[in-house]
Every structure is written in C-alpha cells, then in structure tokens.
Short mmCIF file of C-alpha atoms and ligand atoms in Angstrom, two decimals:
data_model
loop_
_atom_site.label_atom_id
_atom_site.label_comp_id
_atom_site.label_asym_id
_atom_site.label_seq_id
_atom_site.Cartn_x
_atom_site.Cartn_y
_atom_site.Cartn_z
CA MET I 1 -0.22 -4.68 15.93
CA ARG I 2 2.59 -5.04 18.42
CA ARG I 3 3.38 -8.34 16.80
CA LEU I 4 3.39 -6.59 13.45
CA VAL I 5 6.02 -4.04 14.44
CA ARG I 6 8.39 -6.22 16.48
CA GLU I 7 11.90 -5.45 15.27
CA THR I 8 14.32 -8.25 14.42
CA ARG I 9 13.41 -11.63 12.86
CA LEU I 10 12.02 -12.39 9.44
CA ASP I 11 8.67 -13.52 10.70
CA PRO I 12 5.28 -13.94 8.98
CA ALA I 13 3.97 -11.62 11.68
CA ASN I 14 5.88 -8.81 9.98
CA PHE I 15 4.32 -9.43 6.57
CA ILE I 16 1.43 -7.59 4.96
CA LEU I 17 -0.03 -8.93 1.70
CA PRO I 18 -1.46 -6.38 -0.75
CA LEU I 19 -4.80 -7.48 -2.24
CA PHE I 20 -6.66 -6.15 -5.27
CA ILE I 21 -10.42 -6.24 -4.77
CA CYS I 22 -12.83 -6.25 -7.69
CA THR I 23 -16.60 -6.59 -8.01
CA GLY I 24 -18.46 -9.82 -8.69
CA GLU I 25 -18.53 -13.18 -6.98
CA GLY I 26 -16.14 -16.09 -7.04
CA VAL I 27 -13.63 -14.04 -9.04
CA ARG I 28 -9.92 -14.91 -9.15
CA ARG I 29 -8.66 -13.02 -12.18
CA PRO I 30 -4.94 -13.62 -12.72
CA ILE I 31 -2.69 -10.56 -12.94
CA LYS I 32 -0.45 -11.53 -15.84
CA SER I 33 2.66 -9.65 -14.83
CA MET I 34 2.53 -10.78 -11.19
CA PRO I 35 1.86 -14.53 -11.13
CA PRO I 36 0.15 -16.04 -9.18
CA GLN I 37 -1.46 -12.82 -7.83
CA CYS I 38 -5.10 -12.29 -8.76
CA GLN I 39 -7.76 -9.66 -8.61
CA LEU I 40 -10.20 -11.04 -6.05
CA SER I 41 -13.87 -10.42 -5.41
CA VAL I 42 -14.94 -9.84 -1.81
CA ASP I 43 -15.84 -13.49 -1.17
CA THR I 44 -12.61 -14.93 -2.55
CA ALA I 45 -10.65 -12.24 -0.69
CA VAL I 46 -12.23 -13.49 2.54
CA GLU I 47 -11.10 -17.04 1.68
CA GLU I 48 -7.62 -15.74 1.01
CA CYS I 49 -7.60 -13.90 4.33
CA ARG I 50 -8.47 -17.09 6.24
CA GLU I 51 -5.41 -18.73 4.70
CA LEU I 52 -3.21 -15.76 5.62
CA VAL I 53 -4.22 -16.04 9.26
CA SER I 54 -3.39 -19.75 9.28
CA LEU I 55 0.08 -18.85 7.98
CA GLY I 56 0.63 -16.28 10.73
CA ILE I 57 0.59 -13.29 8.38
CA SER I 58 -0.54 -10.14 10.19
CA GLY I 59 -2.54 -8.25 7.67
CA VAL I 60 -3.60 -7.13 4.24
CA MET I 61 -3.41 -3.85 2.37
CA LEU I 62 -6.53 -3.39 0.27
CA PHE I 63 -6.65 -1.75 -3.15
CA GLY I 64 -10.00 -1.31 -4.88
CA ILE I 65 -10.81 -1.78 -8.53
CA PRO I 66 -14.20 -0.14 -9.05
CA ASP I 67 -16.39 -0.89 -12.07
CA VAL I 68 -16.87 2.79 -12.78
CA LYS I 69 -14.29 5.55 -12.62
CA ASP I 70 -14.99 9.26 -12.88
CA GLU I 71 -13.28 12.65 -12.76
CA VAL I 72 -13.87 13.07 -9.04
CA ALA I 73 -12.99 9.57 -7.73
CA SER I 74 -16.51 9.03 -6.31
CA GLY I 75 -15.84 5.33 -5.81
CA ALA I 76 -13.06 6.08 -3.33
CA TYR I 77 -15.27 7.70 -0.67
CA ASP I 78 -18.53 5.84 -1.35
CA ASP I 79 -19.61 3.94 1.80
CA GLN I 80 -20.84 1.22 -0.58
CA GLY I 81 -17.52 1.26 -2.47
CA ILE I 82 -15.56 -1.89 -3.23
CA VAL I 83 -12.92 -1.43 -0.52
CA GLN I 84 -15.54 -0.54 2.08
CA GLU I 85 -17.48 -3.74 1.24
CA ALA I 86 -14.29 -5.79 1.48
CA VAL I 87 -13.30 -4.27 4.83
CA ARG I 88 -16.71 -5.07 6.32
CA ALA I 89 -16.62 -8.66 5.05
CA ILE I 90 -13.05 -9.36 6.14
CA LYS I 91 -13.46 -7.81 9.59
CA ARG I 92 -16.67 -9.82 10.07
CA GLU I 93 -15.32 -13.17 8.82
CA VAL I 94 -11.63 -12.93 9.75
CA PRO I 95 -11.53 -10.47 12.67
CA GLY I 96 -7.97 -11.38 13.71
CA LEU I 97 -6.43 -10.03 10.51
CA ILE I 98 -5.29 -6.40 10.37
CA VAL I 99 -7.02 -4.62 7.52
CA ILE I 100 -5.15 -1.64 6.13
CA THR I 101 -6.69 0.40 3.37
CA ASP I 102 -4.77 2.26 0.71
CA VAL I 103 -6.18 5.78 0.64
CA CYS I 104 -5.68 7.19 -2.84
CA ASN I 105 -7.65 8.31 -5.84
CA CYS I 106 -5.78 6.88 -8.80
CA GLU I 107 -7.76 3.61 -8.95
CA TYR I 108 -10.99 5.65 -8.95
CA THR I 109 -10.27 8.52 -11.33
CA SER I 110 -10.97 8.23 -15.05
CA HIS I 111 -7.65 9.98 -15.70
CA GLY I 112 -5.69 7.70 -13.38
CA HIS I 113 -4.03 10.46 -11.35
CA CYS I 114 -3.91 10.48 -7.56
CA GLY I 115 -5.66 13.82 -7.22
CA ARG I 116 -8.07 16.36 -8.62
CA ILE I 117 -7.08 17.69 -12.03
CA VAL I 118 -7.15 21.46 -12.52
CA ASP I 119 -5.69 22.93 -15.71
CA GLY I 120 -4.08 19.65 -16.67
CA ASP I 121 -2.26 19.18 -13.38
CA VAL I 122 -3.01 17.62 -9.99
CA GLU I 123 -4.16 20.28 -7.54
CA ASN I 124 -2.85 19.53 -4.08
CA ASP I 125 -5.17 21.40 -1.75
CA SER I 126 -8.55 20.48 -3.21
CA THR I 127 -7.52 16.81 -3.31
CA LEU I 128 -7.18 16.75 0.49
CA GLN I 129 -10.92 16.69 1.12
CA TRP I 130 -11.38 13.61 -1.10
CA LEU I 131 -8.66 11.83 0.80
CA ALA I 132 -10.13 12.81 4.17
CA ARG I 133 -13.59 11.61 3.13
CA THR I 134 -12.12 8.33 1.90
CA ALA I 135 -10.20 7.73 5.12
CA VAL I 136 -13.30 8.38 7.26
CA SER I 137 -15.36 6.10 5.04
CA HIS I 138 -12.77 3.32 5.41
CA ALA I 139 -12.66 3.79 9.19
CA ARG I 140 -16.45 3.67 9.33
CA ALA I 141 -16.35 0.36 7.43
CA GLY I 142 -14.01 -0.97 10.12
CA ALA I 143 -10.50 -0.49 8.72
CA ASP I 144 -7.88 -0.98 11.43
CA ILE I 145 -5.39 1.39 9.78
CA VAL I 146 -5.66 3.88 6.92
CA ALA I 147 -2.69 4.38 4.61
CA PRO I 148 -2.62 7.53 2.47
CA ALA I 149 -0.53 6.84 -0.65
CA ASP I 150 -1.18 9.98 -2.67
CA MET I 151 1.80 12.15 -1.62
CA MET I 152 -0.20 15.39 -1.46
CA ASP I 153 1.26 17.90 1.00
CA GLY I 154 -0.73 18.35 4.21
CA ARG I 155 -2.72 15.14 3.83
CA ILE I 156 -1.79 13.63 7.17
CA ALA I 157 -3.07 16.66 9.10
CA ALA I 158 -6.21 16.70 6.95
CA LEU I 159 -6.87 12.99 7.60
CA ARG I 160 -6.16 13.24 11.33
CA THR I 161 -8.55 16.17 11.74
CA ALA I 162 -11.28 14.46 9.72
CA LEU I 163 -10.87 11.11 11.52
CA ASP I 164 -10.91 12.74 14.97
CA GLY I 165 -13.93 14.83 14.03
CA ALA I 166 -15.84 11.73 12.97
CA GLY I 167 -15.04 9.84 16.18
CA TYR I 168 -12.16 7.75 14.85
CA GLU I 169 -9.42 9.24 16.99
CA LYS I 170 -8.13 5.72 17.62
CA THR I 171 -7.64 4.84 13.97
CA PRO I 172 -3.90 5.00 13.20
CA ILE I 173 -2.52 6.60 10.05
CA LEU I 174 0.16 4.71 8.15
CA SER I 175 1.67 7.26 5.83
CA TYR I 176 3.47 6.43 2.62
CA ALA I 177 5.90 9.12 3.72
CA ALA I 178 8.62 8.57 1.20
CA LYS I 179 7.26 7.40 -2.11
CA PHE I 180 9.53 7.77 -5.08
CA ALA I 181 8.44 8.25 -8.69
CA SER I 182 9.57 4.75 -9.60
CA VAL I 183 9.53 2.55 -12.68
CA PHE I 184 8.94 -0.41 -10.37
CA TYR I 185 5.21 0.37 -10.00
CA GLY I 186 4.60 -0.77 -13.59
CA PRO I 187 2.97 -4.16 -12.95
CA PHE I 188 0.83 -2.67 -10.15
CA ARG I 189 -0.72 -0.23 -12.58
CA GLU I 190 -1.83 -3.18 -14.70
CA ALA I 191 -3.15 -4.94 -11.59
CA ALA I 192 -5.02 -1.90 -10.29
CA GLU I 193 -5.89 -0.52 -13.73
CA SER I 194 -4.51 2.84 -12.61
CA THR I 195 -2.06 3.95 -15.30
CA PRO I 196 -2.23 7.75 -15.68
CA GLN I 197 -3.96 8.63 -18.95
CA PHE I 198 -1.67 11.60 -19.48
CA GLY I 199 1.58 12.83 -17.96
CA ASP I 200 3.22 11.07 -15.04
CA ARG I 201 3.30 11.25 -11.24
CA ARG I 202 6.50 13.21 -10.90
CA SER I 203 4.80 16.39 -9.69
CA TYR I 204 3.72 14.61 -6.49
CA GLN I 205 6.01 11.57 -6.12
CA MET I 206 9.66 12.07 -5.23
CA ASP I 207 12.82 12.21 -7.30
CA PRO I 208 14.75 8.93 -6.79
CA ALA I 209 17.93 10.95 -6.36
CA ASN I 210 16.85 12.79 -3.20
CA THR I 211 17.46 11.45 0.29
CA ARG I 212 17.24 14.72 2.22
CA GLU I 213 13.91 15.47 0.61
CA ALA I 214 12.72 12.03 1.73
CA MET I 215 13.71 12.84 5.32
CA LYS I 216 11.84 16.13 5.09
CA GLU I 217 8.69 14.34 3.89
CA ILE I 218 8.99 11.90 6.78
CA ASP I 219 9.48 14.67 9.37
CA LEU I 220 6.46 16.56 8.07
CA ASP I 221 4.23 13.48 8.10
CA ILE I 222 5.21 12.58 11.64
CA GLU I 223 4.70 16.18 12.79
CA GLU I 224 1.25 16.11 11.24
CA GLY I 225 0.39 12.95 13.16
CA ALA I 226 1.45 9.90 11.17
CA ASP I 227 1.61 6.90 13.52
CA MET I 228 3.75 4.78 11.18
CA ILE I 229 5.38 5.32 7.82
CA ILE I 230 6.02 3.32 4.65
CA MET I 231 9.08 3.57 2.44
CA LYS I 232 8.50 2.65 -1.15
CA PRO I 233 9.93 0.99 -3.22
CA ALA I 234 12.23 -1.07 -0.98
CA LEU I 235 15.17 -2.71 -2.72
CA ALA I 236 16.45 0.29 -4.66
CA TYR I 237 16.07 2.48 -1.53
CA LEU I 238 17.59 0.44 1.29
CA ASP I 239 19.85 3.36 2.23
CA VAL I 240 16.82 5.59 2.59
CA ILE I 241 15.14 3.01 4.84
CA LEU I 242 18.24 2.88 7.02
CA GLN I 243 18.39 6.65 7.34
CA ALA I 244 14.72 6.83 8.19
CA LYS I 245 15.24 4.18 10.85
CA GLN I 246 18.09 6.13 12.44
CA ARG I 247 16.18 9.38 12.32
CA CYS I 248 12.75 8.64 13.69
CA ASN I 249 11.14 6.33 16.19
CA VAL I 250 7.82 5.44 14.61
CA PRO I 251 7.40 1.96 13.10
CA ILE I 252 8.69 1.76 9.54
CA GLY I 253 7.25 -0.42 6.82
CA ALA I 254 8.88 -1.06 3.49
CA TYR I 255 6.92 -1.93 0.36
CA GLN I 256 8.57 -4.49 -1.89
CA VAL I 257 6.59 -3.22 -4.85
CA SER I 258 5.18 -4.97 -7.89
CA GLY I 259 8.22 -4.50 -10.16
CA GLU I 260 10.57 -5.87 -7.50
CA TYR I 261 8.36 -8.94 -7.28
CA SER I 262 7.85 -9.38 -11.01
CA MET I 263 11.57 -9.17 -11.77
CA ILE I 264 12.26 -12.10 -9.48
CA LYS I 265 9.30 -14.09 -10.83
CA ALA I 266 10.32 -13.47 -14.44
CA ALA I 267 13.96 -14.38 -13.90
CA ALA I 268 12.94 -17.51 -11.98
CA ALA I 269 10.45 -18.53 -14.68
CA ASN I 270 13.34 -18.39 -17.15
CA GLY I 271 15.50 -20.52 -14.89
CA TRP I 272 17.92 -17.63 -14.44
CA ILE I 273 17.62 -17.27 -10.69
CA ASP I 274 16.56 -19.36 -7.71
CA GLU I 275 13.20 -17.89 -6.78
CA GLU I 276 13.08 -19.01 -3.16
CA ARG I 277 16.53 -17.74 -2.37
CA ALA I 278 15.98 -14.44 -4.17
CA MET I 279 12.75 -13.99 -2.22
CA MET I 280 14.34 -14.65 1.15
CA GLU I 281 17.48 -12.67 0.42
CA THR I 282 15.62 -9.55 -0.67
CA LEU I 283 13.17 -9.77 2.26
CA THR I 284 16.06 -10.20 4.66
CA SER I 285 17.88 -7.20 3.20
CA ILE I 286 14.80 -5.04 3.67
CA LYS I 287 14.50 -6.13 7.29
CA ARG I 288 18.20 -5.62 7.85
CA ALA I 289 18.01 -2.09 6.48
CA GLY I 290 15.59 -1.31 9.27
CA ALA I 291 12.07 -2.13 8.15
CA ASP I 292 9.90 -3.27 11.06
CA PHE I 293 7.38 -4.78 8.66
CA ILE I 294 7.24 -5.53 4.96
CA LEU I 295 4.46 -5.21 2.42
CA THR I 296 5.17 -7.98 -0.04
CA TYR I 297 3.48 -10.10 -2.68
CA PHE I 298 5.75 -12.89 -1.39
CA ALA I 299 4.00 -12.92 1.99
CA LYS I 300 2.43 -16.35 1.48
CA PRO I 301 5.36 -18.35 0.06
CA ALA I 302 7.77 -16.69 2.49
CA ALA I 303 5.51 -17.47 5.45
CA GLN I 304 5.18 -21.07 4.23
CA LEU I 305 8.93 -21.36 4.08
CA LEU I 306 9.40 -19.85 7.53
CA GLY I 307 6.51 -21.91 8.93
C1 PBG Q 1 -1.08 4.35 -5.95
C2 PBG Q 1 -0.16 3.26 -5.57
C3 PBG Q 1 0.82 2.71 -6.37
C4 PBG Q 1 1.38 1.64 -5.66
C5 PBG Q 1 0.74 1.60 -4.42
N1 PBG Q 1 -0.20 2.63 -4.37
C6 PBG Q 1 1.22 2.97 -7.77
C7 PBG Q 1 1.57 4.31 -8.21
O1 PBG Q 1 1.89 5.23 -7.47
O2 PBG Q 1 1.49 4.44 -9.43
C8 PBG Q 1 2.44 0.73 -6.16
C9 PBG Q 1 2.54 -0.58 -5.50
C10 PBG Q 1 3.27 -1.61 -6.29
O3 PBG Q 1 3.88 -1.31 -7.34
O4 PBG Q 1 3.23 -2.76 -5.87
N2 PBG Q 1 -1.07 5.49 -5.21
ZN1 ZN Q 2 -2.52 7.06 -6.23
#
C-alpha cells in the first residue's frame, strides 16, 4: 500500500485496474464501448490478476454484475455474492495484489439507483445500512480496502462503525469523496449494467460546477474517518484534484473513468489521435495535478510501456 501511494513518478505501482466480475466460468465477455475490456468470471479474473502482478500493477477495483437484481440490492451484501466470491478467489490465488471493492448498490438494484427508493427518490439515511452491511461482507471475504461510491451523506461514519463493530478496524476506507454527476460514466453503465431506470443521479452526485462543495464533501469524509479519497472523473476535474491535494493530507486517487478511456480509444480507432501518447499524456496530467494513484482502464498497456 505504501508503494501504491508513493507520490511522484508515473509508475505501474500507482495504477489500479477496475474489473467487472460476472457469474459463470471461463467468461470473457467484451464490453463494446470499452475495448478490449471484458466482463470476467471469477476464474478469468484470477488469471487477469496474475498478469497484473507480473506487470507491477498494485491492485484491482472490483465491480459485481449479479445475475439477479432486486429492489433492495440483496446481491450487494450477500456473503455468497459475486464480488465476495471474487475477493476470496483473488486473495487466495494472487495474495500480493490489493483488492479494493466498490461499495454501492446500483449494480444490484432493479431500478439501477445507488440507494433505497422511497417515493420515487433515493432515501439517504435508510441506504446507509445496506452500504455498511456490504462493506462488512466485503471485509469478511478478505477485501484489503472498501471503497464506498454511493455519495450518500454520513456513509463513511456508518461504514467505520460497522467495520469496527465486526472486528475489521484495520480495513481502510477509500471514499469516493468528490464524485460529480458526469456524462463520462456512460460506457461504465453499459459495462456494469447499472443505468438508472428512471431519473438520474443528480440528487446524490455533485454538480460539475462546484469546487467548494467538493472540498466540503472531502472534509466531511475525512472527519468521518476516510483513510483515502478518490476524485472522479479525472481529466475534466484536474483543478479539483489539485485543490484537494493542497487542502488535505490523505492519499488521493483519481479515477480516469470509462468515458475518458472510450474517447481516446474511439479517436485512436479512427486514426484521429495517437493512442499511446494520449494515454500517457492524460495519465501524466492526472499525476501532475496531485493524484497519488490512478484508477484506469489503461493500467495494463501503460504498465507495459513503462516496464
Ligand atoms: C457507481 C459507479 C459508477 C462508476 C463507478 N462507480 C457509475 C455511476 O455513478 O453511474 C463510474 C466509473 C466509470 O465510468 O468508469 N456508483
Ligand atoms: Zn452506485
């Protein structure tokens, strides 16, 4: 983890690759809008993780794609859930890789929202217990770090209390502290099959115009016990990353999200841009802005290039 948060170079040690885990065996289902990313079953994810270690990449961020979704996101906090199975397998087979789990409900709810729906809207407070149960379940499966992505208020305190109460006081919380309501999550929602069935996420994700509000969200999360934070998206918010860096002294990750990745891939596929250079330039800019580590779908090719 120290290697993960070391400050200056562009180094595979500072990369985290997001993975989408589905059920089945031997599955590598291409995600059309994010080539060559795939939905992976647990066994192929383990293979992938072995390769990541050989490239010097520090970790993965796991997203689950359950077979069944329901109103109450049961699959998120099921000890036999898809992410829990993947965590156990990866920690058993590839123990040197840091396994971070995305703690959210939107991949598990039939309506695709990140929280519990009451009267047609996400209800903040009653969503907290789902998130806390999910985080404890991930820790029990062996997750090294849990990363709440939901943007409910008070979730960090709720997770910390639940984790400590269950004996996981050593499990760090990586908070998506500043997560903007961004168009750049589009391809991810295809990948994770988590497009909201009605409305949008603007009641709980942040207005792209607001920096001071982002700083407030960060302060609150750190006060509540966040050990590290994520800024998301990255490229359109480099100024926010820089401000966060100057303001607080916890490690800061930046998430080069799906749309940032897909734009480069699409332009390169058309011969309009040099893919390798665009990849390295954007990653470097994110690091320069102050990110200690980067969540990126380019983790493998960038590590190969740096290797
Ligand atoms: C869900 C979540 C999203 C992403 C990470 N976690 C999508 C969303 O909020 O709709 C986006 C990541 C990406 O676009 O690569 N809480
Ligand atoms: Zn969500």
